[in-house]
Amino acid sequence: MGKALFLKLKESLISVLPVAVIVLIVSFTPLADFSLTETLTFSVSAVFLILGIGLFNLGADIAMSPMGGQIGVGLTKSKKLGVLVSVCFVMGVLITIAEPDLSVLAGQVSAVIDSTVLIVTVGAGVGLFLLLAVLKIVFHKDLSAMLMFFYMMLFALCAILIDNGKVNFLPLSFDSGGVTTGPITVPFIMALGVGIASTIGGRNSTENSFGLIAMCSIGPILAVMVLALTAQGNIDYKLADYSVSSALDGIWNTLLEHSLDVLKALALIVAFFLILQFTVLRLPRKKLLQIAIGLAYTFVGLVIFLVAVTVGFMPIGFKLGQQIAAFNKPVLVVLGFVLGLVVVLAEPAVHVLNKQVYEATGGGVKKLEMFLALSIAVGISIGLSIIRMIYKFSILYYLIPGYLISLCLSFFVPKLYTAIAFDSGGVASGPLTSSFILPFAIGACVAMNGGSADSIILTDAFGIVAMVAMTPLITIQILGFKAVTSAKVRHKITMKRILSADDEQIIYFK
């Protein structure tokens, strides 16, 4: 266990160090002016972030993923489809309601839509689409066709919202789809899909195991849009206090709040798991003990992670965006791109996805390739989001062409790459995106609008999470297209060599 923890800490150090180094370097230039307290707070938070990610990743490996896999296998072996889809629906709702990322997003908007109503609505959307994703696996349905249908429905709802004067709801709707697939949800749901697909079997069981995260990212967007159509008025945004001093003063409340959130999330999973353990699974005590230890690592790691980003990364992200936007807007775009390149490396769920993809494809999709594709995608998405903020145009000018390109690519690349790409979109937009990149965008928006931007933050700054969730769909499918093209070129060269060989050679048969 000690060696495994050391390796996880080493991985998390490599992940977090680029983000921390870039921010600290910028803090010692004329671009930003941080106080000693702010610099020290950020540095200490970075150390705790490394510890939190390492503990979480170890816990996900020995508890979250095995739990999801065992539930998927156990429910599928029971051969009771009604029980399988019912449990998946309830599990999807409860895990999403307790997802810390969603609570962070809901807490940043005060509206006619109550925060609790928003969270429950998003949970229902995830539960319904997790059910549909499981049915896709069971009946071997094509993921590309399902994604095309639901995204067309999504854009139709966009048009209805615009027609009804509810355009302010669009960024929040798309961001809801990004934050729901967070560090607690991803390991469990991905392992659930692998467990179900491996039990059902079939020729494309590996390909069939992916796509659950992709489906679960659509449900919240549609659910919030439907909710927006029934709401009266528009959402009013109130700028939060992003100062380091305020974060330090409330550190114990932050620790307690995040501890309760994570405990609630894990308790819901454990409660369901225990019910299934006594009715369907009946795992040995040794396996249960291993899962219990893994849950302890997951709890401690995720609490440390969330406290670190709330106390150190959120205030620094806000101030960094604010100061650089006031200094030079082109520099802001460049820095946003650079931060995007490295910030995805520190997302806990990205490591879970990469490990799952590597194992499921037998090493066919390399971890380095995945990291590069995701880094480039997130860098581009943040750079484009800042350009949108500067020139103040609708996020739909990005999202509609982006999703159309993604859906068109799905018909030309291997289905496995399509499933991985759409899963990656949900995974890339994790807690660090909502707790560092989003405050960075809000700070920039405030600076660009003279220090008071409450009325336009929701339309200009929000939506950056949605962009982070959208761009990996294109880059990873391009990776798949490259793989197909390379295979065809190699085949063509091989055939050419065979056909150009000396046909007059004598072949002796014995």
XYZ file of C-alpha atoms in Angstrom:
510
model
C 0.000 0.000 0.000
C 2.886 2.357 0.835
C 4.492 1.876 -2.568
C 1.157 2.434 -4.324
C 0.609 5.663 -2.369
C 4.120 6.872 -3.236
C 3.462 6.295 -6.947
C 0.146 8.153 -6.732
C 1.774 11.094 -4.952
C 4.486 11.159 -7.618
C 1.814 11.269 -10.352
C -0.085 14.056 -8.596
C 3.142 16.058 -8.112
C 3.792 15.901 -11.861
C 0.170 16.953 -12.460
C -0.059 19.924 -10.078
C 3.487 21.289 -10.384
C 3.017 22.931 -13.840
C -0.076 24.874 -12.675
C 1.626 26.017 -9.470
C 4.867 27.003 -11.212
C 3.076 29.046 -13.893
C 1.004 30.950 -11.324
C 4.035 31.615 -9.101
C 6.163 32.780 -12.043
C 3.414 35.179 -13.146
C 3.134 36.483 -9.564
C 6.757 37.681 -9.715
C 6.241 39.636 -12.954
C 4.531 42.996 -13.592
C 1.485 41.041 -14.822
C 0.237 40.312 -11.283
C 0.763 41.700 -7.809
C 0.162 39.136 -5.042
C 0.769 39.797 -1.363
C 3.063 37.538 0.661
C 0.005 36.019 2.364
C -1.587 35.207 -0.989
C 1.611 33.666 -2.361
C 2.158 31.527 0.750
C -1.500 30.465 0.860
C -1.377 29.381 -2.768
C 1.919 27.508 -2.290
C 0.681 25.615 0.781
C -2.612 24.861 -0.997
C -0.645 23.412 -3.925
C 1.157 21.021 -1.549
C -2.143 19.905 -0.040
C -3.604 19.595 -3.539
C -0.852 17.115 -4.434
C -1.592 15.113 -1.285
C -5.341 15.193 -1.912
C -5.108 14.013 -5.525
C -2.698 11.215 -4.566
C -4.958 9.896 -1.795
C -8.069 10.225 -3.951
C -6.554 8.367 -6.907
C -5.430 5.535 -4.622
C -8.906 5.357 -3.089
C -10.541 5.329 -6.516
C -8.338 2.417 -7.573
C -9.049 0.213 -4.550
C -12.632 1.223 -3.701
C -14.684 3.357 -6.121
C -13.883 1.501 -9.340
C -14.214 -2.003 -7.787
C -17.555 -1.028 -6.225
C -18.952 0.205 -9.529
C -17.647 -2.850 -11.357
C -19.046 -5.302 -8.803
C -22.461 -3.629 -8.859
C -22.518 -3.713 -12.660
C -21.561 -7.398 -12.746
C -23.892 -8.412 -9.901
C -26.980 -6.648 -11.233
C -26.401 -7.893 -14.785
C -25.948 -11.491 -13.630
C -29.282 -11.302 -11.821
C -30.863 -11.020 -15.307
C -33.543 -8.682 -13.970
C -33.578 -5.717 -16.331
C -36.110 -3.805 -14.256
C -33.925 -4.037 -11.155
C -30.807 -3.048 -13.130
C -32.276 0.116 -14.655
C -34.128 1.117 -11.472
C -30.988 0.894 -9.337
C -28.982 2.795 -11.972
C -31.584 5.574 -12.093
C -31.715 6.018 -8.311
C -27.936 5.762 -8.019
C -27.484 8.397 -10.747
C -29.851 10.803 -8.969
C -28.357 10.384 -5.497
C -24.687 10.517 -6.510
C -25.291 13.649 -8.578
C -27.194 15.398 -5.790
C -24.211 14.818 -3.517
C -21.542 15.729 -6.131
C -19.424 18.608 -4.682
C -18.902 20.232 -8.118
C -22.640 20.722 -8.557
C -22.989 22.281 -5.109
C -20.202 24.750 -5.975
C -21.977 25.771 -9.191
C -25.424 26.021 -7.564
C -23.977 28.092 -4.729
C -22.623 30.684 -7.197
C -26.053 31.591 -8.603
C -29.029 33.063 -6.790
C -32.151 32.957 -8.895
C -35.828 32.418 -9.262
C -34.732 28.762 -9.508
C -33.933 27.651 -5.970
C -30.512 25.976 -5.518
C -32.115 22.806 -4.148
C -34.536 22.630 -7.068
C -31.636 23.113 -9.490
C -29.582 20.324 -7.871
C -32.508 17.876 -7.799
C -33.381 18.680 -11.421
C -29.795 18.033 -12.542
C -29.783 14.797 -10.520
C -32.952 13.614 -12.240
C -31.380 14.380 -15.617
C -28.289 12.305 -14.798
C -30.391 9.434 -13.412
C -32.582 9.281 -16.513
C -29.664 9.355 -18.937
C -27.661 6.842 -16.907
C -30.668 4.547 -17.292
C -30.663 5.159 -21.061
C -26.900 4.548 -21.200
C -27.318 1.187 -19.449
C -30.069 0.227 -21.904
C -27.658 1.153 -24.712
C -25.161 -1.367 -23.334
C -27.768 -4.086 -22.764
C -29.303 -3.817 -26.246
C -26.020 -2.936 -28.059
C -27.341 0.327 -29.494
C -25.130 2.747 -31.450
C -23.825 5.593 -29.286
C -23.309 7.990 -32.212
C -26.950 7.769 -33.272
C -28.168 8.363 -29.715
C -25.844 11.344 -29.247
C -26.961 12.855 -32.561
C -30.638 12.556 -31.564
C -30.244 14.079 -28.095
C -27.945 16.913 -29.184
C -30.407 17.868 -31.918
C -33.088 17.932 -29.226
C -30.780 20.067 -27.087
C -30.251 22.661 -29.825
C -33.997 22.761 -30.501
C -34.509 23.645 -26.828
C -31.823 26.336 -27.171
C -33.895 27.965 -29.923
C -37.037 27.812 -27.763
C -35.215 29.401 -24.803
C -33.903 32.234 -26.994
C -37.378 32.766 -28.440
C -38.781 33.009 -24.895
C -36.167 35.534 -23.762
C -34.360 33.034 -21.498
C -30.928 33.368 -23.114
C -29.285 33.946 -19.696
C -30.045 30.338 -18.797
C -27.957 28.884 -21.646
C -24.450 29.150 -20.089
C -25.745 27.751 -16.779
C -27.472 24.873 -18.586
C -24.338 23.833 -20.466
C -22.125 24.289 -17.377
C -24.478 21.967 -15.460
C -23.610 19.188 -17.880
C -19.891 19.721 -17.255
C -19.836 19.827 -13.452
C -22.044 16.789 -12.785
C -19.426 14.294 -13.948
C -17.026 15.025 -11.097
C -14.510 13.092 -9.001
C -17.078 10.973 -7.149
C -19.348 10.236 -10.098
C -16.756 9.344 -12.755
C -14.919 6.384 -11.147
C -18.176 4.765 -10.100
C -20.097 5.232 -13.358
C -17.192 4.214 -15.596
C -16.605 1.031 -13.612
C -20.348 0.332 -13.650
C -20.315 0.456 -17.451
C -17.284 -1.849 -17.668
C -18.940 -4.315 -15.262
C -22.205 -4.444 -17.216
C -20.513 -4.644 -20.639
C -18.079 -7.384 -19.560
C -20.915 -9.496 -18.142
C -23.121 -9.145 -21.208
C -20.112 -9.776 -23.458
C -20.424 -9.543 -27.202
C -18.005 -8.646 -29.947
C -17.815 -4.953 -29.003
C -17.909 -5.227 -25.213
C -14.905 -2.886 -24.751
C -16.413 -0.200 -26.971
C -19.820 -0.728 -25.348
C -18.433 -0.082 -21.863
C -17.730 3.580 -22.675
C -20.327 6.284 -23.284
C -22.012 6.423 -19.873
C -20.291 9.687 -18.931
C -21.181 11.086 -22.362
C -24.866 10.333 -21.852
C -24.837 11.588 -18.264
C -23.441 14.923 -19.468
C -26.427 15.520 -21.771
C -29.154 14.838 -19.200
C -28.427 17.837 -16.918
C -28.313 20.278 -19.854
C -31.730 19.177 -21.109
C -33.154 19.071 -17.565
C -32.040 22.630 -16.716
C -33.340 23.921 -20.058
C -36.749 22.366 -19.413
C -36.713 23.837 -15.902
C -35.797 27.254 -17.326
C -38.840 27.185 -19.607
C -41.095 26.855 -16.554
C -39.262 29.510 -14.477
C -40.402 33.110 -14.191
C -37.851 35.875 -14.771
C -34.091 35.595 -15.175
C -31.206 34.488 -12.972
C -29.517 37.269 -10.990
C -25.840 36.752 -10.211
C -24.222 38.171 -7.075
C -20.425 38.354 -7.012
C -18.949 36.324 -4.160
C -16.076 37.384 -1.903
C -12.960 35.873 -3.509
C -10.362 37.379 -1.154
C -7.716 35.130 0.429
C -8.295 36.731 3.848
C -11.971 35.784 3.721
C -11.083 32.227 2.666
C -8.565 31.874 5.514
C -11.017 33.279 8.074
C -13.597 30.696 7.074
C -11.204 27.765 6.599
C -12.722 25.663 9.391
C -16.227 26.198 8.046
C -14.941 25.285 4.586
C -13.344 22.118 5.962
C -16.549 21.130 7.750
C -18.734 21.935 4.742
C -16.644 19.913 2.293
C -16.297 17.043 4.785
C -20.072 16.833 5.115
C -20.567 17.064 1.327
C -18.090 14.262 0.599
C -19.362 12.156 3.495
C -22.906 12.529 2.197
C -21.853 11.526 -1.313
C -19.917 8.459 -0.163
C -22.642 7.475 2.325
C -25.205 7.310 -0.479
C -22.939 5.047 -2.524
C -22.089 2.850 0.471
C -25.762 2.532 1.482
C -26.712 1.291 -1.972
C -23.682 -0.953 -2.111
C -24.547 -2.582 1.238
C -28.124 -3.233 0.135
C -26.835 -4.918 -3.008
C -24.159 -6.740 -0.999
C -26.784 -8.480 1.153
C -29.176 -9.151 -1.752
C -27.108 -9.778 -4.886
C -23.327 -9.435 -4.547
C -22.293 -11.294 -1.347
C -18.614 -10.384 -1.653
C -16.086 -11.933 0.778
C -15.028 -9.997 3.888
C -11.509 -9.478 2.576
C -12.868 -7.635 -0.461
C -15.172 -5.558 1.727
C -12.265 -4.583 3.991
C -10.244 -3.474 0.955
C -13.157 -1.344 -0.250
C -13.573 0.178 3.221
C -9.885 1.191 3.318
C -10.186 2.622 -0.188
C -13.235 4.671 0.829
C -11.253 6.154 3.714
C -8.490 7.224 1.293
C -11.114 8.634 -1.090
C -12.803 10.641 1.665
C -9.611 12.161 3.081
C -8.126 12.842 -0.355
C -11.211 14.536 -1.775
C -11.748 16.700 1.319
C -8.109 17.869 1.227
C -8.421 18.549 -2.513
C -11.624 20.600 -2.213
C -10.385 22.642 0.756
C -7.109 23.390 -1.051
C -8.817 24.661 -4.202
C -11.390 26.665 -2.208
C -8.887 28.370 0.093
C -5.903 28.800 -2.217
C -6.819 28.294 -5.855
C -10.222 30.007 -6.104
C -9.096 33.404 -4.684
C -5.812 33.369 -6.625
C -7.614 32.386 -9.833
C -10.016 35.329 -9.426
C -7.259 37.856 -8.674
C -5.025 36.536 -11.465
C -7.787 36.956 -14.038
C -8.691 40.392 -12.702
C -5.148 41.790 -12.744
C -4.071 40.396 -16.107
C -7.305 41.546 -17.805
C -6.603 45.051 -16.504
C -2.982 44.807 -17.724
C -3.362 43.396 -21.252
C -6.162 41.419 -22.915
C -4.022 39.525 -25.478
C -1.789 38.346 -22.608
C -4.964 37.175 -20.840
C -5.864 35.000 -23.841
C -2.368 33.500 -24.005
C -2.250 32.811 -20.260
C -5.717 31.252 -20.391
C -4.507 28.904 -23.122
C -1.352 27.983 -21.151
C -3.310 27.386 -17.936
C -5.719 25.187 -19.866
C -2.828 23.089 -21.159
C -1.751 22.180 -17.632
C -4.846 22.501 -15.428
C -6.469 19.365 -16.867
C -3.508 17.326 -15.585
C -4.562 18.124 -12.014
C -8.183 16.936 -12.409
C -8.580 13.744 -10.321
C -11.175 12.154 -12.608
C -8.928 12.545 -15.680
C -6.447 10.090 -14.159
C -9.289 7.616 -13.542
C -10.464 7.910 -17.155
C -6.965 7.526 -18.607
C -6.319 4.403 -16.539
C -9.681 2.915 -17.590
C -9.056 3.693 -21.271
C -5.526 2.266 -21.182
C -6.716 -0.976 -19.592
C -9.828 -1.347 -21.751
C -7.892 -0.852 -24.989
C -4.991 -3.084 -23.932
C -2.593 -0.159 -24.228
C -3.899 0.796 -27.673
C -4.688 4.306 -26.459
C -1.582 5.567 -24.680
C -1.902 7.688 -21.517
C 0.450 10.314 -22.966
C -1.694 10.614 -26.118
C -4.815 11.099 -24.015
C -3.153 13.712 -21.807
C -1.855 15.642 -24.828
C -5.236 15.577 -26.583
C -7.055 16.710 -23.440
C -4.472 19.408 -22.614
C -4.608 20.933 -26.093
C -8.401 20.800 -26.071
C -8.784 22.506 -22.700
C -6.156 25.126 -23.572
C -8.010 26.020 -26.768
C -11.374 26.094 -24.966
C -10.196 28.572 -22.312
C -8.462 30.781 -24.879
C -11.630 30.877 -27.018
C -13.783 31.569 -23.949
C -11.705 34.635 -23.073
C -11.953 35.877 -26.668
C -15.743 35.501 -26.393
C -15.655 37.479 -23.139
C -13.675 40.288 -24.789
C -15.947 40.608 -27.838
C -19.177 39.716 -25.973
C -20.927 37.252 -28.291
C -23.100 34.257 -27.497
C -21.561 30.962 -26.424
C -23.728 29.256 -29.048
C -21.392 30.573 -31.749
C -18.880 28.078 -30.346
C -21.067 25.272 -29.065
C -23.286 24.673 -32.104
C -20.434 24.341 -34.667
C -18.316 22.470 -32.111
C -20.916 19.835 -31.352
C -21.873 19.507 -35.024
C -18.216 18.853 -35.915
C -17.980 16.340 -33.060
C -21.107 14.497 -34.144
C -20.019 14.430 -37.803
C -16.599 13.048 -36.825
C -18.339 10.233 -34.934
C -19.362 8.690 -38.268
C -15.770 8.559 -39.560
C -13.723 7.335 -36.588
C -13.805 4.025 -34.704
C -16.769 3.882 -32.318
C -14.416 3.317 -29.393
C -12.750 6.714 -29.963
C -16.154 8.414 -30.175
C -17.223 6.915 -26.850
C -13.909 7.845 -25.208
C -14.063 11.384 -26.642
C -17.550 12.131 -25.327
C -16.647 10.622 -21.952
C -13.519 12.791 -21.853
C -15.573 15.939 -22.354
C -17.465 15.329 -19.118
C -14.384 14.268 -17.188
C -12.134 17.213 -18.203
C -14.498 19.752 -16.631
C -13.880 18.779 -13.011
C -13.532 20.594 -9.663
C -10.342 22.459 -10.576
C -12.104 23.919 -13.617
C -15.026 25.189 -11.542
C -12.837 26.305 -8.612
C -9.877 27.879 -10.469
C -10.647 28.478 -14.144
C -14.201 29.770 -13.565
C -13.056 32.298 -10.891
C -10.217 33.267 -13.291
C -12.841 34.047 -15.949
C -15.078 35.882 -13.455
C -12.156 38.036 -12.297
C -11.312 38.890 -15.900
C -14.936 39.745 -16.614
C -15.081 42.053 -13.581
C -11.916 43.888 -14.702
C -13.150 44.292 -18.276
C -16.367 45.891 -17.044
C -14.968 48.451 -14.644
C -15.158 46.443 -11.413
C -18.927 45.867 -11.361
C -20.197 43.124 -13.656
C -22.931 41.312 -11.711
C -25.424 41.686 -14.544
C -23.257 40.139 -17.274
C -21.044 37.613 -15.459
C -23.599 34.874 -15.999
C -23.631 35.386 -19.774
C -19.953 36.318 -20.325
C -17.900 34.404 -17.718
C -20.126 31.372 -17.252
C -20.046 28.859 -20.082
C -16.296 28.294 -19.748
C -16.983 24.907 -18.099
C -19.152 24.004 -21.086
C -16.320 24.919 -23.451
C -13.881 22.735 -21.487
C -16.385 19.881 -21.827
C -16.864 20.398 -25.576
C -13.394 20.704 -27.132
C -12.065 17.224 -26.110
C -14.824 15.716 -28.230
C -13.067 17.062 -31.311
C -9.404 16.541 -30.393
C -9.752 12.930 -29.243
C -11.821 11.992 -32.289
C -9.145 13.598 -34.455
C -6.738 11.276 -32.608
C -8.978 8.384 -33.669
C -9.151 9.662 -37.254
C -5.354 9.839 -37.300
C -5.188 6.224 -36.057
C -7.536 5.047 -38.844
C -5.658 7.004 -41.523
C -2.277 5.688 -40.340
C -3.593 2.114 -40.393
C -4.846 2.548 -43.968
C -1.536 4.052 -45.100
C 0.415 1.175 -43.510
C -1.900 -1.345 -45.192
C -1.507 0.374 -48.560
C 2.304 0.395 -48.273
C 2.314 -3.277 -47.269
C 0.121 -4.272 -50.233
C 2.263 -2.234 -52.602
C 5.384 -4.057 -51.409
C 3.694 -7.427 -51.812
C 2.473 -6.638 -55.335
C 5.839 -5.226 -56.421
C 7.756 -8.282 -55.208
C 9.466 -10.566 -57.735
C 6.711 -12.787 -59.122
C 9.191 -15.105 -60.864
C 10.566 -16.607 -57.673
C 10.111 -20.377 -57.425
C 8.100 -21.709 -54.546
C 8.654 -25.351 -53.610
C 5.852 -27.255 -51.951
C 6.678 -30.306 -49.878
